[in-house]
Short mmCIF file of C-alpha atoms and ligand atoms in Angstrom, two decimals:
data_model
loop_
_atom_site.label_atom_id
_atom_site.label_comp_id
_atom_site.label_asym_id
_atom_site.label_seq_id
_atom_site.Cartn_x
_atom_site.Cartn_y
_atom_site.Cartn_z
CA MET A 233 -49.37 58.09 28.98
CA LYS A 234 -49.57 60.44 26.05
CA THR A 235 -48.50 64.08 26.37
CA ARG A 236 -47.21 66.74 23.98
CA ILE A 237 -43.72 65.77 25.07
CA THR A 238 -44.04 62.00 24.56
CA GLU A 239 -45.38 62.77 21.08
CA MET A 240 -42.70 65.31 20.23
CA LEU A 241 -39.80 63.18 21.46
CA GLY A 242 -41.15 59.80 20.36
CA ILE A 243 -41.00 58.22 23.84
CA ARG A 244 -43.47 55.97 25.68
CA HIS A 245 -43.48 57.64 29.12
CA PRO A 246 -43.25 61.35 30.04
CA ILE A 247 -40.05 60.85 32.03
CA VAL A 248 -36.72 62.39 31.03
CA GLN A 249 -33.37 61.71 32.68
CA GLY A 250 -31.55 64.91 33.64
CA GLY A 251 -28.11 65.60 32.19
CA MET A 252 -25.70 64.79 35.01
CA GLN A 253 -21.98 65.51 34.90
CA TRP A 254 -19.99 62.20 35.17
CA VAL A 255 -23.22 60.16 35.42
CA GLY A 256 -24.86 60.71 32.03
CA ARG A 257 -22.96 57.92 30.25
CA ALA A 258 -24.21 55.31 27.80
CA GLU A 259 -25.04 52.73 30.52
CA LEU A 260 -27.61 54.95 32.23
CA THR A 261 -28.84 56.77 29.13
CA SER A 262 -29.60 53.58 27.23
CA ALA A 263 -31.27 52.00 30.28
CA VAL A 264 -33.64 54.98 30.65
CA SER A 265 -34.44 55.01 26.94
CA ASN A 266 -35.00 51.24 26.93
CA ALA A 267 -37.39 51.72 29.86
CA GLY A 268 -39.50 54.04 27.69
CA GLY A 269 -38.23 57.38 29.05
CA LEU A 270 -35.66 59.67 27.45
CA GLY A 271 -32.04 59.03 28.44
CA ILE A 272 -29.57 61.91 28.11
CA LEU A 273 -25.80 61.71 27.65
CA THR A 274 -23.87 64.58 29.20
CA ALA A 275 -21.47 66.04 26.66
CA LEU A 276 -18.92 67.47 29.11
CA THR A 277 -18.56 64.15 30.92
CA GLN A 278 -16.49 63.18 27.88
CA PRO A 279 -12.95 64.61 27.82
CA SER A 280 -13.13 65.65 24.16
CA PRO A 281 -15.63 66.03 21.31
CA GLN A 282 -14.14 62.85 19.73
CA ALA A 283 -14.83 60.93 22.94
CA LEU A 284 -18.43 62.17 22.83
CA ALA A 285 -18.78 60.83 19.28
CA GLU A 286 -17.61 57.44 20.56
CA GLU A 287 -19.99 57.56 23.53
CA ILE A 288 -22.94 58.32 21.22
CA ARG A 289 -21.93 55.33 19.08
CA ARG A 290 -21.71 53.13 22.20
CA CYS A 291 -25.15 54.29 23.36
CA ARG A 292 -26.64 53.47 19.96
CA GLU A 293 -25.36 49.92 20.36
CA MET A 294 -27.18 49.67 23.68
CA THR A 295 -30.56 51.08 22.62
CA ASP A 296 -32.62 51.56 19.49
CA GLN A 297 -34.83 54.11 21.26
CA PRO A 298 -34.42 57.91 21.10
CA PHE A 299 -31.91 59.54 23.44
CA GLY A 300 -30.53 63.05 23.79
CA VAL A 301 -27.32 64.90 24.63
CA ASN A 302 -26.99 67.60 27.32
CA LEU A 303 -24.68 70.57 26.85
CA THR A 304 -24.22 72.74 29.93
CA ILE A 305 -22.85 76.24 29.43
CA LEU A 306 -21.77 77.55 32.85
CA PRO A 307 -18.48 78.79 34.34
CA THR A 308 -15.78 76.08 34.14
CA ILE A 309 -12.21 75.89 35.34
CA LYS A 310 -10.87 74.98 31.87
CA PRO A 311 -12.32 76.54 28.70
CA VAL A 312 -14.73 74.21 26.86
CA PRO A 313 -14.94 74.02 23.01
CA TYR A 314 -18.76 74.07 23.07
CA GLU A 315 -19.10 74.44 19.31
CA GLU A 316 -16.95 71.38 18.64
CA TYR A 317 -19.07 69.32 21.02
CA LEU A 318 -22.21 70.51 19.23
CA ASP A 319 -20.73 69.74 15.81
CA VAL A 320 -20.21 66.16 16.97
CA VAL A 321 -23.82 65.92 18.15
CA ILE A 322 -25.10 67.27 14.85
CA GLN A 323 -22.84 64.97 12.80
CA SER A 324 -23.89 61.95 14.87
CA GLY A 325 -27.54 62.35 13.91
CA VAL A 326 -28.80 62.67 17.53
CA LYS A 327 -32.15 64.48 17.30
CA ILE A 328 -32.64 65.81 20.85
CA VAL A 329 -30.36 68.26 22.66
CA GLU A 330 -30.79 69.61 26.17
CA THR A 331 -29.03 72.92 26.76
CA ALA A 332 -28.54 74.33 30.25
CA GLY A 333 -26.94 77.40 31.76
CA ARG A 334 -26.37 80.36 29.49
CA ASN A 335 -28.71 81.44 26.68
CA PRO A 336 -28.40 78.84 23.87
CA GLU A 337 -29.36 81.37 21.15
CA PRO A 338 -25.99 81.33 19.35
CA TYR A 339 -26.30 77.56 18.82
CA LEU A 340 -29.96 77.40 17.78
CA PRO A 341 -29.60 78.07 14.04
CA ALA A 342 -27.26 75.09 13.59
CA LEU A 343 -29.37 72.83 15.81
CA LYS A 344 -32.60 73.77 14.05
CA ALA A 345 -31.05 73.35 10.62
CA ALA A 346 -30.16 69.78 11.63
CA GLY A 347 -33.77 69.07 12.65
CA ILE A 348 -32.84 68.76 16.32
CA ARG A 349 -35.42 69.28 19.08
CA VAL A 350 -34.00 71.65 21.68
CA VAL A 351 -34.95 71.39 25.35
CA HIS A 352 -33.59 74.32 27.37
CA LYS A 353 -33.30 74.01 31.11
CA CYS A 354 -34.34 77.20 32.96
CA THR A 355 -34.60 78.14 36.62
CA SER A 356 -36.89 81.15 36.13
CA ILE A 357 -39.98 82.10 34.16
CA ARG A 358 -38.19 85.00 32.46
CA HIS A 359 -35.58 82.62 31.08
CA ALA A 360 -38.28 80.12 30.05
CA LEU A 361 -40.10 82.85 28.11
CA LYS A 362 -36.85 83.86 26.47
CA ALA A 363 -36.18 80.22 25.50
CA GLU A 364 -39.63 80.03 23.92
CA LYS A 365 -39.06 83.29 22.07
CA ILE A 366 -35.75 82.22 20.54
CA GLY A 367 -37.26 78.96 19.24
CA CYS A 368 -36.60 76.21 21.79
CA ASP A 369 -39.10 73.35 21.45
CA ILE A 370 -39.45 72.48 25.13
CA VAL A 371 -38.29 74.03 28.37
CA SER A 372 -37.29 72.11 31.45
CA VAL A 373 -38.41 74.25 34.39
CA ASP A 374 -35.97 73.63 37.21
CA GLY A 375 -37.26 74.48 40.70
CA PHE A 376 -35.27 75.36 43.81
CA GLU A 377 -35.39 71.69 44.94
CA CYS A 378 -33.10 70.59 42.12
CA ALA A 379 -29.56 69.24 42.20
CA GLY A 380 -26.78 71.24 40.61
CA HIS A 381 -27.48 74.84 39.67
CA PRO A 382 -30.91 76.12 40.85
CA GLY A 383 -30.21 79.76 39.89
CA GLU A 384 -30.45 82.62 42.36
CA ASP A 385 -34.20 83.20 42.70
CA ASP A 386 -35.04 80.33 45.08
CA VAL A 387 -38.58 79.77 43.77
CA THR A 388 -39.98 76.28 44.31
CA ASN A 389 -41.85 74.25 41.73
CA LEU A 390 -45.23 74.81 43.42
CA ILE A 391 -45.00 78.36 42.11
CA LEU A 392 -42.80 77.95 39.03
CA LEU A 393 -44.84 75.22 37.35
CA PRO A 394 -48.28 76.89 37.46
CA LEU A 395 -46.62 80.11 36.31
CA ALA A 396 -45.02 78.24 33.41
CA ALA A 397 -48.43 76.76 32.54
CA ARG A 398 -50.00 80.22 32.53
CA ARG A 399 -47.34 81.91 30.46
CA LEU A 400 -45.73 79.42 28.08
CA LYS A 401 -47.15 78.11 24.84
CA ILE A 402 -44.52 75.43 24.27
CA PRO A 403 -44.62 72.30 26.44
CA PHE A 404 -42.47 72.09 29.54
CA LEU A 405 -40.93 69.44 31.76
CA ALA A 406 -41.08 69.78 35.53
CA SER A 407 -37.60 69.39 36.98
CA GLY A 408 -36.32 69.38 40.55
CA GLY A 409 -37.75 67.29 43.36
CA PHE A 410 -39.26 64.53 41.23
CA GLY A 411 -38.78 60.87 42.08
CA ASP A 412 -42.11 59.10 42.37
CA GLY A 413 -45.58 58.72 40.88
CA ARG A 414 -47.08 61.35 43.17
CA GLY A 415 -44.59 63.82 41.74
CA LEU A 416 -45.43 62.84 38.17
CA ALA A 417 -49.19 63.17 38.75
CA ALA A 418 -48.66 66.53 40.50
CA ALA A 419 -46.46 67.82 37.68
CA LEU A 420 -49.06 66.88 35.08
CA ALA A 421 -51.77 68.52 37.22
CA MET A 422 -49.72 71.72 37.39
CA GLY A 423 -49.51 71.92 33.63
CA ALA A 424 -46.27 70.12 32.79
CA ASP A 425 -46.12 67.54 29.97
CA GLY A 426 -43.60 65.37 31.78
CA ILE A 427 -40.91 65.26 34.45
CA ASN A 428 -37.14 65.47 34.39
CA MET A 429 -35.29 63.46 37.06
CA GLY A 430 -31.56 63.49 37.74
CA THR A 431 -30.80 62.46 41.32
CA ARG A 432 -33.48 59.72 41.38
CA PHE A 433 -31.90 58.07 38.31
CA MET A 434 -28.49 58.19 40.01
CA ALA A 435 -29.81 55.70 42.59
CA THR A 436 -30.52 52.98 40.02
CA ARG A 437 -28.68 49.75 39.27
CA GLU A 438 -27.46 51.01 35.88
CA ALA A 439 -26.13 54.41 37.05
CA PRO A 440 -22.35 54.30 36.53
CA VAL A 441 -21.41 55.43 40.06
CA HIS A 442 -20.02 53.49 43.03
CA ASP A 443 -22.56 51.59 45.18
CA GLN A 444 -21.53 53.73 48.15
CA VAL A 445 -22.95 56.82 46.39
CA LYS A 446 -26.25 55.05 45.82
CA GLN A 447 -26.36 53.80 49.43
CA GLN A 448 -25.71 57.31 50.74
CA MET A 449 -28.77 58.52 48.82
CA VAL A 450 -30.89 55.76 50.34
CA ASP A 451 -29.64 56.62 53.85
CA ALA A 452 -29.93 60.41 53.47
CA SER A 453 -32.86 62.70 54.23
CA GLU A 454 -34.19 65.79 52.48
CA LEU A 455 -32.07 67.87 54.90
CA ASP A 456 -28.75 66.52 53.59
CA THR A 457 -28.11 68.96 50.75
CA ALA A 458 -26.25 72.29 50.86
CA LEU A 459 -26.11 75.35 48.60
CA ILE A 460 -22.54 76.25 47.70
CA PHE A 461 -21.25 79.08 45.43
CA ARG A 462 -24.00 81.44 46.69
CA THR A 463 -21.42 84.17 47.14
CA LEU A 464 -20.32 83.77 43.48
CA ARG A 465 -23.89 83.84 42.09
CA ASN A 466 -23.28 80.37 40.66
CA THR A 467 -25.26 78.54 43.35
CA SER A 468 -25.03 74.77 43.29
CA ARG A 469 -26.96 72.23 45.36
CA VAL A 470 -24.70 69.40 46.48
CA PHE A 471 -24.69 66.65 49.08
CA ARG A 472 -23.82 68.12 52.51
CA ASN A 473 -20.54 66.26 53.12
CA SER A 474 -17.39 67.53 54.86
CA VAL A 475 -16.06 69.12 51.66
CA ALA A 476 -19.28 71.08 51.10
CA GLN A 477 -19.04 72.24 54.74
CA GLN A 478 -15.48 73.48 54.14
CA VAL A 479 -16.65 75.40 51.06
CA LEU A 480 -19.44 77.01 53.09
CA GLU A 481 -16.95 78.00 55.83
CA ILE A 482 -14.72 79.73 53.26
CA GLU A 483 -17.75 81.48 51.75
CA GLU A 484 -18.82 82.72 55.20
CA ARG A 485 -15.50 84.55 55.75
CA GLU A 486 -15.63 88.31 55.60
CA GLY A 487 -14.96 89.94 52.24
CA GLU A 488 -15.45 88.65 48.73
CA THR A 489 -15.04 84.94 48.01
CA GLU A 490 -12.26 84.13 45.56
CA PHE A 491 -13.12 81.11 43.39
CA ALA A 492 -9.42 80.19 43.48
CA ASP A 493 -9.78 79.43 47.22
CA LEU A 494 -12.58 76.97 46.48
CA ALA A 495 -11.27 75.38 43.27
CA PRO A 496 -9.09 72.67 44.89
CA LEU A 497 -12.13 71.48 46.87
CA VAL A 498 -14.78 71.65 44.15
CA LYS A 499 -13.07 70.82 40.89
CA GLY A 500 -15.06 68.39 38.78
CA GLU A 501 -12.21 65.86 38.67
CA LYS A 502 -12.62 65.28 42.42
CA GLY A 503 -16.33 64.65 41.91
CA ARG A 504 -15.51 62.11 39.21
CA GLU A 505 -13.09 60.33 41.56
CA LEU A 506 -15.74 60.30 44.30
CA TYR A 507 -18.24 58.63 41.97
CA GLU A 508 -15.63 56.09 40.83
CA THR A 509 -14.10 55.17 44.19
CA GLY A 510 -17.02 55.64 46.59
CA ASP A 511 -14.76 57.83 48.78
CA MET A 512 -17.61 60.11 49.82
CA GLU A 513 -15.38 62.89 51.22
CA ARG A 514 -13.17 63.21 48.11
CA GLY A 515 -15.03 66.21 46.62
CA VAL A 516 -18.49 67.68 46.15
CA TRP A 517 -21.30 65.92 44.31
CA SER A 518 -24.65 67.20 43.09
CA ALA A 519 -27.75 65.93 44.86
CA GLY A 520 -31.30 67.29 44.96
CA MET A 521 -33.71 67.45 47.90
CA VAL A 522 -35.39 64.39 46.39
CA ILE A 523 -32.80 62.24 48.21
CA GLY A 524 -35.38 62.39 51.02
CA LEU A 525 -37.71 60.32 48.82
CA ILE A 526 -35.16 57.70 47.75
CA ASP A 527 -35.21 54.44 49.67
CA ASP A 528 -34.14 51.79 47.19
CA ILE A 529 -31.90 51.11 44.18
CA PRO A 530 -34.14 49.67 41.45
CA SER A 531 -33.35 49.14 37.77
CA CYS A 532 -34.37 52.02 35.48
CA ASP A 533 -37.08 49.81 34.03
CA GLU A 534 -38.54 49.08 37.48
CA LEU A 535 -38.33 52.73 38.46
CA VAL A 536 -40.00 54.13 35.35
CA GLY A 537 -42.69 51.42 35.41
CA ARG A 538 -43.42 52.05 39.07
CA ILE A 539 -43.65 55.83 38.67
CA VAL A 540 -46.02 55.54 35.73
CA ASP A 541 -48.19 52.95 37.53
CA GLU A 542 -48.37 55.08 40.69
CA ALA A 543 -49.29 58.20 38.73
CA ARG A 544 -51.90 56.31 36.74
CA LEU A 545 -53.52 55.01 39.93
CA ILE A 546 -53.69 58.51 41.40
CA ILE A 547 -55.21 59.94 38.23
CA GLN A 548 -57.64 57.05 37.68
CA GLU A 549 -58.70 56.26 41.23
CA ARG A 550 -57.66 58.68 43.97
CA LEU A 551 -58.60 61.90 42.21
CA PRO A 552 -61.90 60.80 40.58
CA ALA A 553 -63.05 59.46 43.98
CA MET A 554 -62.85 63.02 45.28
CA LEU A 555 -65.39 64.28 42.78
CA ASP A 556 -69.11 64.18 43.59
P1 LIG B 836 -15.36 72.44 36.77
O1 LIG B 836 -14.42 71.44 37.36
O2 LIG B 836 -14.85 73.33 35.69
O3 LIG B 836 -15.90 73.40 37.95
C1 LIG B 836 -16.38 72.87 39.19
C2 LIG B 836 -17.52 73.73 39.69
O4 LIG B 836 -17.05 75.07 39.90
C3 LIG B 836 -18.69 73.84 38.69
O5 LIG B 836 -19.90 73.82 39.42
C4 LIG B 836 -18.49 75.20 38.04
O6 LIG B 836 -19.72 75.79 37.62
C5 LIG B 836 -17.84 75.99 39.18
N1 LIG B 836 -16.96 77.03 38.65
C6 LIG B 836 -15.90 76.86 37.80
N2 LIG B 836 -15.29 78.05 37.57
C7 LIG B 836 -15.99 78.98 38.28
C8 LIG B 836 -15.84 80.39 38.46
N3 LIG B 836 -14.87 81.08 37.87
N4 LIG B 836 -16.74 81.02 39.24
C9 LIG B 836 -17.73 80.35 39.86
N5 LIG B 836 -17.90 79.02 39.75
C10 LIG B 836 -17.04 78.34 38.97
O7 LIG B 836 -16.70 71.79 36.25
P2 LIG B 836 -17.19 70.24 36.16
O8 LIG B 836 -17.52 69.77 37.53
O9 LIG B 836 -16.20 69.49 35.31
O10 LIG B 836 -18.57 70.40 35.35
C11 LIG B 836 -18.65 70.69 33.95
C12 LIG B 836 -19.89 71.52 33.70
O11 LIG B 836 -21.05 70.87 34.21
C13 LIG B 836 -19.85 72.87 34.40
O12 LIG B 836 -20.45 73.81 33.52
C14 LIG B 836 -20.70 72.67 35.61
O13 LIG B 836 -21.28 73.89 36.06
C15 LIG B 836 -21.73 71.73 35.09
N6 LIG B 836 -22.38 70.97 36.16
C16 LIG B 836 -23.71 71.08 36.26
C17 LIG B 836 -24.38 70.41 37.24
C18 LIG B 836 -25.88 70.54 37.34
O14 LIG B 836 -26.43 71.60 37.14
N7 LIG B 836 -26.60 69.50 37.63
C19 LIG B 836 -23.69 69.59 38.12
C20 LIG B 836 -22.30 69.48 37.99
C21 LIG B 836 -21.66 70.19 36.99
#
């Protein structure tokens, strides 16, 4: 498949792996890039900018295809030296950066000067238009279905994507709820130039998380996610386990929620331990509604190939057969 995004990023298939905290490591990123999609390392998964430099080097050893780095700028428990992380990315020669969260405008001059393509992840059309205006090359339009932070507007991709197609000039990725060829064909039909998948790539052989996490995704349904941090306007979609339920109970108490009451339950370290040990009640972990569509644990190559084949069949056979 050839789209504005495959051309711009130099990839074979219009499928991008979402930047996932603790999951976007060299093993997964290189596997997605080797499969013809775009793999993305997650900067903050690495404990320091120096560790990110090493991870980029490791990823280069595992693939000669393009890959990107995600930098998420959202509230964190410990302050993050964002600029130092970005300096490392620029110095390393990586040519694709995905920003997410706050407005990336302060970082754009340096990224552009280094010839880096910037993909900004947005959960609303107003933010997508702003990203276009400040010079981002691509936006990733993240619908309400997505894992992690869906924003506060709760608009699904059936509305967001056609709106993006009507209003944006730059190409956009459809993100949130994608996991199969039907989704890819639908995204392209709605005006996107590709899809971004996080959760679906977490249930692959190469994803560096415990098998128990992958099995839980296979066993789960689309009803097994929960929205936490609503009361703090930092909403996050996570798997509905006992820890997420405890967070929701605290948020339902009368009066304002104090983040300090939630921190011991939700801190990222606990999520990392959960992914490493397979102890599924250790913390909270991001999961999108697409878990309802996951029923196996293929390799990235099998997954990407299957999605592209399915989409191609729909576009070449199912849809033309409906025309007189
Ligand atoms: P962390 O341990 O610092 O924080 C854990 C969670 O609490 C995060 O979701 C964070 O946004 C939230 N949080 C922290 N301080 C907060 C505050 N004062 N008010 C409201 N919410 C607060 O973070 P981490 O798990 O190490 O993750 C690192 C970065 O990656 C964060 O920016 C986080 O938001 C982001 N992240 C994004 C996704 C996603 O969108 N898919 C998933 C996980 C983490």
